[in-house]
Every structure is written in C-alpha cells, then in structure tokens.
Short mmCIF file of N, CA and C in Angstrom, two decimals:
data_model
loop_
_atom_site.label_atom_id
_atom_site.label_comp_id
_atom_site.label_asym_id
_atom_site.label_seq_id
_atom_site.Cartn_x
_atom_site.Cartn_y
_atom_site.Cartn_z
N MET V 1 0.82 -1.19 0.00
CA MET V 1 0.00 0.00 0.00
C MET V 1 0.86 1.25 0.00
N ARG V 2 1.91 1.24 0.84
CA ARG V 2 2.80 2.40 0.92
C ARG V 2 3.48 2.64 -0.43
N ARG V 3 3.89 1.56 -1.11
CA ARG V 3 4.54 1.68 -2.41
C ARG V 3 3.57 2.28 -3.42
N GLN V 4 2.28 1.90 -3.36
CA GLN V 4 1.29 2.46 -4.28
C GLN V 4 1.14 3.96 -4.05
N LEU V 5 1.16 4.42 -2.77
CA LEU V 5 1.04 5.85 -2.48
C LEU V 5 2.26 6.61 -3.01
N THR V 6 3.42 6.01 -2.84
CA THR V 6 4.64 6.65 -3.31
C THR V 6 4.60 6.79 -4.83
N LEU V 7 4.19 5.75 -5.53
CA LEU V 7 4.07 5.81 -6.98
C LEU V 7 3.02 6.83 -7.41
N ALA V 8 1.91 6.87 -6.69
CA ALA V 8 0.85 7.83 -7.01
C ALA V 8 1.35 9.26 -6.80
N ALA V 9 2.10 9.50 -5.72
CA ALA V 9 2.63 10.83 -5.44
C ALA V 9 3.64 11.22 -6.52
N ALA V 10 4.49 10.29 -6.92
CA ALA V 10 5.47 10.57 -7.97
C ALA V 10 4.77 10.89 -9.28
N GLY V 11 3.70 10.15 -9.58
CA GLY V 11 2.93 10.42 -10.80
C GLY V 11 2.28 11.79 -10.75
N ALA V 12 1.78 12.20 -9.59
CA ALA V 12 1.16 13.52 -9.45
C ALA V 12 2.21 14.61 -9.64
N LEU V 13 3.39 14.42 -9.04
CA LEU V 13 4.45 15.39 -9.21
C LEU V 13 4.87 15.51 -10.67
N PHE V 14 4.96 14.38 -11.36
CA PHE V 14 5.32 14.39 -12.78
C PHE V 14 4.28 15.15 -13.58
N SER V 15 3.02 14.95 -13.26
CA SER V 15 1.93 15.63 -13.98
C SER V 15 2.00 17.13 -13.74
N ILE V 16 2.26 17.54 -12.49
CA ILE V 16 2.36 18.97 -12.18
C ILE V 16 3.56 19.59 -12.89
N ALA V 17 4.69 18.89 -12.89
CA ALA V 17 5.88 19.41 -13.55
C ALA V 17 5.64 19.54 -15.05
N ALA V 18 4.99 18.58 -15.65
CA ALA V 18 4.70 18.63 -17.08
C ALA V 18 3.74 19.79 -17.38
N TRP V 19 2.75 20.00 -16.52
CA TRP V 19 1.81 21.10 -16.71
C TRP V 19 2.52 22.44 -16.60
N ALA V 20 3.45 22.58 -15.65
CA ALA V 20 4.17 23.84 -15.44
C ALA V 20 5.05 24.18 -16.63
N GLN V 21 5.45 23.17 -17.41
CA GLN V 21 6.32 23.41 -18.55
C GLN V 21 5.54 23.47 -19.86
N ALA V 22 4.23 23.49 -19.76
CA ALA V 22 3.41 23.53 -20.97
C ALA V 22 3.67 24.82 -21.74
N PRO V 23 3.52 24.81 -23.06
CA PRO V 23 3.75 26.03 -23.85
C PRO V 23 2.80 27.14 -23.41
N THR V 24 3.21 28.37 -23.65
CA THR V 24 2.39 29.52 -23.27
C THR V 24 1.17 29.58 -24.18
N GLU V 25 0.22 30.41 -23.79
CA GLU V 25 -0.99 30.56 -24.59
C GLU V 25 -0.64 31.08 -25.97
N ALA V 26 -1.46 30.71 -26.95
CA ALA V 26 -1.21 31.14 -28.33
C ALA V 26 -1.24 32.66 -28.39
N GLY V 27 -0.29 33.25 -29.09
CA GLY V 27 -0.24 34.69 -29.26
C GLY V 27 0.45 35.44 -28.14
N ARG V 28 0.72 34.78 -27.05
CA ARG V 28 1.39 35.43 -25.92
C ARG V 28 2.90 35.37 -26.16
N PRO V 29 3.62 36.52 -26.01
CA PRO V 29 5.06 36.48 -26.26
C PRO V 29 5.78 35.66 -25.21
N PRO V 30 6.91 35.09 -25.57
CA PRO V 30 7.67 34.32 -24.59
C PRO V 30 8.20 35.24 -23.48
N ALA V 31 8.47 34.66 -22.33
CA ALA V 31 8.95 35.44 -21.18
C ALA V 31 10.33 36.05 -21.46
N ILE V 32 11.15 35.36 -22.22
CA ILE V 32 12.50 35.84 -22.53
C ILE V 32 12.68 35.85 -24.04
N LEU V 33 13.06 37.01 -24.57
CA LEU V 33 13.34 37.12 -26.00
C LEU V 33 14.84 36.97 -26.23
N PRO V 34 15.23 36.39 -27.34
CA PRO V 34 16.66 36.40 -27.66
C PRO V 34 17.11 37.86 -27.82
N VAL V 35 18.31 38.18 -27.38
CA VAL V 35 18.80 39.55 -27.43
C VAL V 35 18.71 40.10 -28.85
N GLU V 36 18.98 39.27 -29.85
CA GLU V 36 18.94 39.73 -31.24
C GLU V 36 17.55 40.20 -31.64
N SER V 37 16.51 39.73 -30.97
CA SER V 37 15.13 40.09 -31.31
C SER V 37 14.68 41.38 -30.64
N GLU V 38 15.45 41.90 -29.71
CA GLU V 38 15.05 43.10 -28.99
C GLU V 38 15.28 44.35 -29.83
N ALA V 39 14.51 45.38 -29.52
CA ALA V 39 14.74 46.68 -30.15
C ALA V 39 16.12 47.18 -29.74
N PRO V 40 16.74 48.01 -30.57
CA PRO V 40 18.09 48.48 -30.24
C PRO V 40 18.12 49.27 -28.93
N ALA V 41 19.24 49.16 -28.24
CA ALA V 41 19.44 49.93 -27.01
C ALA V 41 19.66 51.39 -27.39
N ARG V 42 19.20 52.28 -26.52
CA ARG V 42 19.36 53.71 -26.79
C ARG V 42 19.74 54.44 -25.51
N LEU V 43 20.62 55.41 -25.64
CA LEU V 43 21.10 56.22 -24.53
C LEU V 43 20.66 57.66 -24.73
N VAL V 44 20.13 58.28 -23.67
CA VAL V 44 19.77 59.69 -23.69
C VAL V 44 20.45 60.34 -22.49
N VAL V 45 21.32 61.32 -22.75
CA VAL V 45 21.99 62.06 -21.68
C VAL V 45 21.49 63.50 -21.76
N TYR V 46 21.01 64.01 -20.64
CA TYR V 46 20.46 65.36 -20.59
C TYR V 46 21.57 66.38 -20.31
N PRO V 47 21.34 67.66 -20.67
CA PRO V 47 22.35 68.69 -20.39
C PRO V 47 22.64 68.78 -18.89
N ALA V 48 23.82 69.28 -18.57
CA ALA V 48 24.22 69.45 -17.17
C ALA V 48 23.25 70.39 -16.46
N LEU V 49 22.98 70.10 -15.19
CA LEU V 49 22.10 70.96 -14.40
C LEU V 49 22.78 72.31 -14.20
N PRO V 50 22.10 73.43 -14.47
CA PRO V 50 22.75 74.74 -14.44
C PRO V 50 23.20 75.20 -13.04
N GLU V 51 22.41 74.97 -12.00
CA GLU V 51 22.78 75.47 -10.67
C GLU V 51 24.08 74.84 -10.16
N PRO V 52 24.21 73.51 -10.18
CA PRO V 52 25.49 72.93 -9.74
C PRO V 52 26.65 73.32 -10.67
N LEU V 53 26.36 73.45 -11.97
CA LEU V 53 27.41 73.81 -12.93
C LEU V 53 28.00 75.18 -12.59
N ALA V 54 27.16 76.09 -12.12
CA ALA V 54 27.64 77.42 -11.73
C ALA V 54 28.64 77.34 -10.57
N ARG V 55 28.57 76.24 -9.80
CA ARG V 55 29.51 76.01 -8.69
C ARG V 55 30.66 75.10 -9.10
N GLY V 56 30.73 74.72 -10.38
CA GLY V 56 31.81 73.86 -10.85
C GLY V 56 31.53 72.38 -10.76
N VAL V 57 30.26 72.00 -10.53
CA VAL V 57 29.89 70.59 -10.40
C VAL V 57 29.04 70.19 -11.60
N ILE V 58 29.50 69.16 -12.32
CA ILE V 58 28.74 68.66 -13.47
C ILE V 58 27.86 67.51 -12.99
N ILE V 59 26.56 67.65 -13.18
CA ILE V 59 25.62 66.58 -12.86
C ILE V 59 24.82 66.29 -14.12
N LEU V 60 24.98 65.06 -14.63
CA LEU V 60 24.28 64.64 -15.84
C LEU V 60 23.28 63.54 -15.50
N HIS V 61 22.01 63.82 -15.75
CA HIS V 61 21.00 62.77 -15.65
C HIS V 61 20.95 62.06 -17.00
N HIS V 62 20.57 60.80 -16.97
CA HIS V 62 20.52 60.01 -18.19
C HIS V 62 19.42 58.98 -18.07
N ARG V 63 19.07 58.41 -19.21
CA ARG V 63 18.13 57.29 -19.23
C ARG V 63 18.49 56.40 -20.41
N THR V 64 17.99 55.19 -20.36
CA THR V 64 18.21 54.26 -21.45
C THR V 64 16.88 53.70 -21.91
N GLU V 65 16.86 53.20 -23.11
CA GLU V 65 15.71 52.50 -23.65
C GLU V 65 16.18 51.12 -24.08
N ASN V 66 15.40 50.10 -23.76
CA ASN V 66 15.72 48.72 -24.12
C ASN V 66 17.06 48.28 -23.56
N PHE V 67 17.36 48.76 -22.35
CA PHE V 67 18.66 48.50 -21.74
C PHE V 67 18.56 48.85 -20.25
N ARG V 68 19.10 47.99 -19.38
CA ARG V 68 19.14 48.27 -17.94
C ARG V 68 20.59 48.41 -17.51
N ILE V 69 20.88 49.46 -16.75
CA ILE V 69 22.24 49.69 -16.25
C ILE V 69 22.37 49.02 -14.89
N ILE V 70 23.23 48.00 -14.86
CA ILE V 70 23.50 47.28 -13.60
C ILE V 70 24.97 46.86 -13.60
N PRO V 71 25.53 46.62 -12.42
CA PRO V 71 26.95 46.21 -12.34
C PRO V 71 27.12 44.73 -12.66
N ILE V 72 27.12 44.41 -13.94
CA ILE V 72 27.27 43.02 -14.37
C ILE V 72 28.23 42.99 -15.56
N PHE V 73 29.12 42.02 -15.57
CA PHE V 73 30.15 41.97 -16.60
C PHE V 73 30.34 40.53 -17.06
N GLY V 74 30.88 40.35 -18.25
CA GLY V 74 31.23 39.03 -18.75
C GLY V 74 30.41 38.60 -19.96
N LYS V 75 30.95 37.62 -20.65
CA LYS V 75 30.35 37.12 -21.89
C LYS V 75 28.93 36.58 -21.68
N GLU V 76 28.73 35.82 -20.60
CA GLU V 76 27.41 35.23 -20.35
C GLU V 76 26.37 36.32 -20.10
N ALA V 77 26.76 37.38 -19.42
CA ALA V 77 25.83 38.47 -19.12
C ALA V 77 25.39 39.21 -20.38
N ALA V 78 26.20 39.14 -21.44
CA ALA V 78 25.84 39.81 -22.69
C ALA V 78 24.64 39.15 -23.37
N GLU V 79 24.31 37.93 -22.95
CA GLU V 79 23.17 37.22 -23.54
C GLU V 79 21.88 37.40 -22.74
N VAL V 80 21.94 38.13 -21.62
CA VAL V 80 20.77 38.33 -20.77
C VAL V 80 19.76 39.21 -21.50
N SER V 81 18.49 38.87 -21.36
CA SER V 81 17.42 39.65 -21.95
C SER V 81 16.45 40.05 -20.86
N PRO V 82 15.99 41.28 -20.78
CA PRO V 82 16.38 42.39 -21.64
C PRO V 82 17.84 42.79 -21.41
N ARG V 83 18.38 43.52 -22.39
CA ARG V 83 19.81 43.87 -22.37
C ARG V 83 20.21 44.56 -21.08
N VAL V 84 21.43 44.27 -20.65
CA VAL V 84 22.00 44.89 -19.45
C VAL V 84 23.42 45.34 -19.77
N GLY V 85 23.93 46.22 -18.94
CA GLY V 85 25.29 46.68 -19.11
C GLY V 85 25.57 47.88 -18.24
N HIS V 86 26.45 48.75 -18.72
CA HIS V 86 26.90 49.89 -17.93
C HIS V 86 27.26 51.03 -18.87
N LEU V 87 27.68 52.14 -18.30
CA LEU V 87 28.12 53.28 -19.09
C LEU V 87 29.63 53.42 -18.97
N HIS V 88 30.27 53.90 -20.02
CA HIS V 88 31.66 54.33 -19.97
C HIS V 88 31.63 55.85 -20.02
N VAL V 89 32.40 56.50 -19.16
CA VAL V 89 32.44 57.97 -19.12
C VAL V 89 33.90 58.41 -19.29
N THR V 90 34.12 59.30 -20.25
CA THR V 90 35.45 59.85 -20.52
C THR V 90 35.33 61.36 -20.54
N VAL V 91 36.25 62.04 -19.86
CA VAL V 91 36.25 63.50 -19.80
C VAL V 91 37.38 64.04 -20.67
N ASP V 92 37.03 64.99 -21.55
CA ASP V 92 38.01 65.72 -22.38
C ASP V 92 38.96 64.80 -23.14
N ASP V 93 38.45 63.73 -23.70
CA ASP V 93 39.28 62.79 -24.47
C ASP V 93 40.48 62.29 -23.67
N GLY V 94 40.34 62.30 -22.35
CA GLY V 94 41.44 61.88 -21.48
C GLY V 94 41.77 60.41 -21.60
N PRO V 95 42.87 60.02 -21.02
CA PRO V 95 43.29 58.62 -21.10
C PRO V 95 42.48 57.70 -20.20
N ALA V 96 41.77 58.28 -19.24
CA ALA V 96 41.03 57.46 -18.28
C ALA V 96 39.54 57.45 -18.60
N THR V 97 38.95 56.27 -18.49
CA THR V 97 37.50 56.09 -18.65
C THR V 97 37.04 55.29 -17.45
N TRP V 98 35.88 55.64 -16.89
CA TRP V 98 35.37 54.84 -15.80
C TRP V 98 34.02 54.25 -16.16
N ALA V 99 33.70 53.16 -15.49
CA ALA V 99 32.42 52.48 -15.69
C ALA V 99 31.42 53.02 -14.68
N HIS V 100 30.30 53.48 -15.17
CA HIS V 100 29.20 53.96 -14.33
C HIS V 100 28.15 52.85 -14.35
N THR V 101 27.85 52.26 -13.20
CA THR V 101 27.06 51.03 -13.18
C THR V 101 25.70 51.17 -12.51
N SER V 102 25.15 52.39 -12.51
CA SER V 102 23.81 52.56 -11.92
C SER V 102 23.04 53.61 -12.69
N GLY V 103 21.78 53.74 -12.36
CA GLY V 103 20.94 54.76 -12.96
C GLY V 103 21.09 56.12 -12.29
N ASP V 104 21.96 56.20 -11.29
CA ASP V 104 22.20 57.48 -10.62
C ASP V 104 22.83 58.46 -11.59
N PRO V 105 22.68 59.76 -11.32
CA PRO V 105 23.32 60.75 -12.20
C PRO V 105 24.84 60.58 -12.22
N ILE V 106 25.44 61.01 -13.32
CA ILE V 106 26.89 61.05 -13.44
C ILE V 106 27.33 62.38 -12.83
N ILE V 107 28.27 62.36 -11.90
CA ILE V 107 28.72 63.57 -11.22
C ILE V 107 30.23 63.70 -11.41
N VAL V 108 30.65 64.88 -11.90
CA VAL V 108 32.07 65.15 -12.11
C VAL V 108 32.40 66.46 -11.41
N VAL V 109 33.44 66.44 -10.57
CA VAL V 109 33.88 67.64 -9.87
C VAL V 109 35.39 67.81 -10.08
N GLY V 110 35.88 69.02 -9.80
CA GLY V 110 37.31 69.25 -9.83
C GLY V 110 37.89 69.68 -11.16
N LEU V 111 37.05 69.96 -12.14
CA LEU V 111 37.57 70.42 -13.43
C LEU V 111 37.79 71.93 -13.39
N LYS V 112 38.77 72.40 -14.14
CA LYS V 112 39.07 73.82 -14.21
C LYS V 112 37.96 74.54 -14.97
N PRO V 113 37.77 75.83 -14.69
CA PRO V 113 36.79 76.60 -15.47
C PRO V 113 37.14 76.56 -16.96
N GLY V 114 36.10 76.57 -17.78
CA GLY V 114 36.28 76.54 -19.22
C GLY V 114 35.46 75.44 -19.84
N PRO V 115 35.63 75.24 -21.16
CA PRO V 115 34.85 74.21 -21.86
C PRO V 115 35.39 72.80 -21.60
N HIS V 116 34.47 71.86 -21.50
CA HIS V 116 34.82 70.45 -21.30
C HIS V 116 33.88 69.58 -22.13
N LYS V 117 34.35 68.39 -22.44
CA LYS V 117 33.56 67.43 -23.21
C LYS V 117 33.48 66.13 -22.43
N LEU V 118 32.26 65.65 -22.21
CA LEU V 118 32.06 64.35 -21.57
C LEU V 118 31.47 63.40 -22.59
N GLN V 119 32.17 62.29 -22.81
CA GLN V 119 31.65 61.26 -23.71
C GLN V 119 31.06 60.18 -22.83
N VAL V 120 29.78 59.87 -23.07
CA VAL V 120 29.08 58.83 -22.32
C VAL V 120 28.70 57.74 -23.32
N GLU V 121 29.17 56.52 -23.05
CA GLU V 121 28.93 55.40 -23.96
C GLU V 121 28.11 54.32 -23.27
N LEU V 122 27.21 53.74 -24.02
CA LEU V 122 26.41 52.61 -23.56
C LEU V 122 27.18 51.35 -23.90
N ALA V 123 27.56 50.58 -22.88
CA ALA V 123 28.41 49.39 -23.09
C ALA V 123 27.72 48.14 -22.58
N ASP V 124 27.83 47.06 -23.35
CA ASP V 124 27.28 45.79 -22.88
C ASP V 124 28.26 45.20 -21.85
N PRO V 125 27.93 44.06 -21.24
CA PRO V 125 28.80 43.49 -20.20
C PRO V 125 30.21 43.12 -20.66
N THR V 126 30.42 43.03 -21.99
CA THR V 126 31.76 42.74 -22.51
C THR V 126 32.46 44.02 -22.95
N HIS V 127 31.89 45.17 -22.65
CA HIS V 127 32.41 46.50 -22.98
C HIS V 127 32.25 46.88 -24.45
N MET V 128 31.43 46.12 -25.20
CA MET V 128 31.14 46.50 -26.58
C MET V 128 30.23 47.73 -26.53
N ILE V 129 30.56 48.78 -27.29
CA ILE V 129 29.82 50.02 -27.28
C ILE V 129 28.58 49.89 -28.17
N LEU V 130 27.42 50.18 -27.59
CA LEU V 130 26.15 50.08 -28.30
C LEU V 130 25.60 51.44 -28.69
N GLY V 131 26.13 52.49 -28.12
CA GLY V 131 25.67 53.84 -28.42
C GLY V 131 26.53 54.83 -27.66
N SER V 132 26.50 56.09 -28.09
CA SER V 132 27.36 57.09 -27.47
C SER V 132 26.73 58.46 -27.59
N GLN V 133 27.01 59.30 -26.63
CA GLN V 133 26.55 60.68 -26.68
C GLN V 133 27.63 61.57 -26.07
N ILE V 134 27.87 62.72 -26.69
CA ILE V 134 28.84 63.69 -26.17
C ILE V 134 28.06 64.87 -25.61
N VAL V 135 28.45 65.29 -24.42
CA VAL V 135 27.83 66.44 -23.77
C VAL V 135 28.92 67.49 -23.58
N ASP V 136 28.71 68.65 -24.16
CA ASP V 136 29.63 69.77 -23.99
C ASP V 136 29.16 70.62 -22.82
N VAL V 137 30.06 70.98 -21.94
CA VAL V 137 29.74 71.83 -20.79
C VAL V 137 30.82 72.89 -20.65
N THR V 138 30.44 74.02 -20.09
CA THR V 138 31.40 75.06 -19.79
C THR V 138 31.27 75.41 -18.32
N ILE V 139 32.34 75.20 -17.60
CA ILE V 139 32.36 75.56 -16.19
C ILE V 139 32.75 77.03 -16.11
N PRO V 140 31.88 77.85 -15.52
CA PRO V 140 32.17 79.28 -15.48
C PRO V 140 33.31 79.60 -14.51
N GLU V 141 33.94 80.75 -14.77
CA GLU V 141 34.95 81.25 -13.83
C GLU V 141 34.24 81.55 -12.52
N ARG V 142 34.82 81.16 -11.44
CA ARG V 142 34.23 81.46 -10.13
C ARG V 142 34.80 82.78 -9.66
N LYS V 143 33.93 83.65 -9.25
CA LYS V 143 34.36 84.95 -8.75
C LYS V 143 35.06 84.74 -7.43
N ALA V 144 36.24 85.34 -7.31
CA ALA V 144 36.98 85.22 -6.05
C ALA V 144 36.20 85.94 -4.97
N SER V 145 36.10 85.33 -3.80
CA SER V 145 35.37 85.98 -2.73
C SER V 145 36.19 87.15 -2.21
N SER V 146 35.51 88.23 -1.97
CA SER V 146 36.15 89.46 -1.53
C SER V 146 36.65 89.32 -0.11
N ALA V 147 37.82 89.90 0.16
CA ALA V 147 38.35 89.89 1.53
C ALA V 147 37.46 90.73 2.42
N ASN V 148 36.80 91.70 1.81
CA ASN V 148 35.87 92.54 2.57
C ASN V 148 34.45 92.05 2.29
N GLY V 149 34.02 91.05 3.00
CA GLY V 149 32.67 90.52 2.85
C GLY V 149 31.66 91.53 3.36
N PRO V 150 30.37 91.25 3.24
CA PRO V 150 29.33 92.19 3.64
C PRO V 150 29.45 92.62 5.10
N ALA V 151 29.83 91.73 6.01
CA ALA V 151 29.92 92.09 7.43
C ALA V 151 31.04 93.09 7.64
N GLU V 152 32.20 92.88 6.97
CA GLU V 152 33.32 93.80 7.12
C GLU V 152 33.00 95.15 6.50
N GLN V 153 32.33 95.13 5.35
CA GLN V 153 31.98 96.39 4.70
C GLN V 153 31.07 97.20 5.61
N HIS V 154 30.11 96.53 6.27
CA HIS V 154 29.20 97.20 7.17
C HIS V 154 29.95 97.79 8.36
N ALA V 155 30.92 97.05 8.89
CA ALA V 155 31.67 97.52 10.06
C ALA V 155 32.48 98.75 9.70
N HIS V 156 33.04 98.81 8.46
CA HIS V 156 33.85 99.95 8.07
C HIS V 156 33.00 101.16 7.71
N ALA V 157 31.73 100.95 7.47
CA ALA V 157 30.87 102.06 7.08
C ALA V 157 30.56 102.95 8.28
N HIS V 158 30.72 102.51 9.51
CA HIS V 158 30.38 103.32 10.69
C HIS V 158 31.54 104.03 11.21
#
C-alpha cells in the first residue's frame, strides 16, 4: 500500500511538472526574448544641471531604452534579456575612462573653469559600445570671494 502511495505521489508530481512546462498561450510572447530580437538599445543624456554647474559641479541625468544599467560583466551576461550593461564615461578625451554602473546621475567635480567634453557610452557586459553621446559643458569662472565681505563692509561704514 505504501509503495502504491509513493508511486501515485510521484505520478502527481510528474503531472504537475509537465503542466508547469506547458507552452504559453497562443499569441502570448515568450517570457524571454533572444537579445537579437530586442529593439536596439538607446542612450539619452540630458544637459548638465545649471545650478550645480555654476559652482563647478557637473551633474548629468541620463536614461536608457531597451537596456538596464546594472553592475554586471562578462560574456554570459551579454546574452541576458532584456539587455543589461553599464556606461563608460570619458572627460576631455582623457586617457582614463570609468564604468558607471547605476541609474544614478553622473557627477564630475574638480575640473578647471572653461569648456569640457564628456563622452558617455552605452556598453554591454563585454564593454562592446552600443551607443554614445557627447555632452559639452562650460564651467564658469568662479568669482573670487572678496576679503571685505558684507559684514566687514558694514563695520567699516560706521
């Protein structure tokens, strides 16, 4: 009797497993599309925010289409659907590029006043570039603070 219950339970489990693997309803898209079937990835980088830029801080907001920015690398990750990857950021055609691995804004500080160029590239997990955008920014000259601030000027006026 116990053997019959065990066989019956195994048969029920097999039936449930087979049902769970049944094809999806007709016309319903599969849960995972091959990467080649996806719409192309797209990168949009917005102009630097003016208020921080006036203080010498570059803050670039960005968004992607058909692509998620996450810290994942390697050949196997390039096959994940929907597409995943990261951004490459290069300042002024410099020798250094860094990987930006989140949807947070790109923040750059410490540049001298004047014109600068930031190249932002959309990269898959193997660092293959899927798109690129250049953002030109000009960091204004910062006015030197006066040795005679408003409090000192007021004190000397009396």
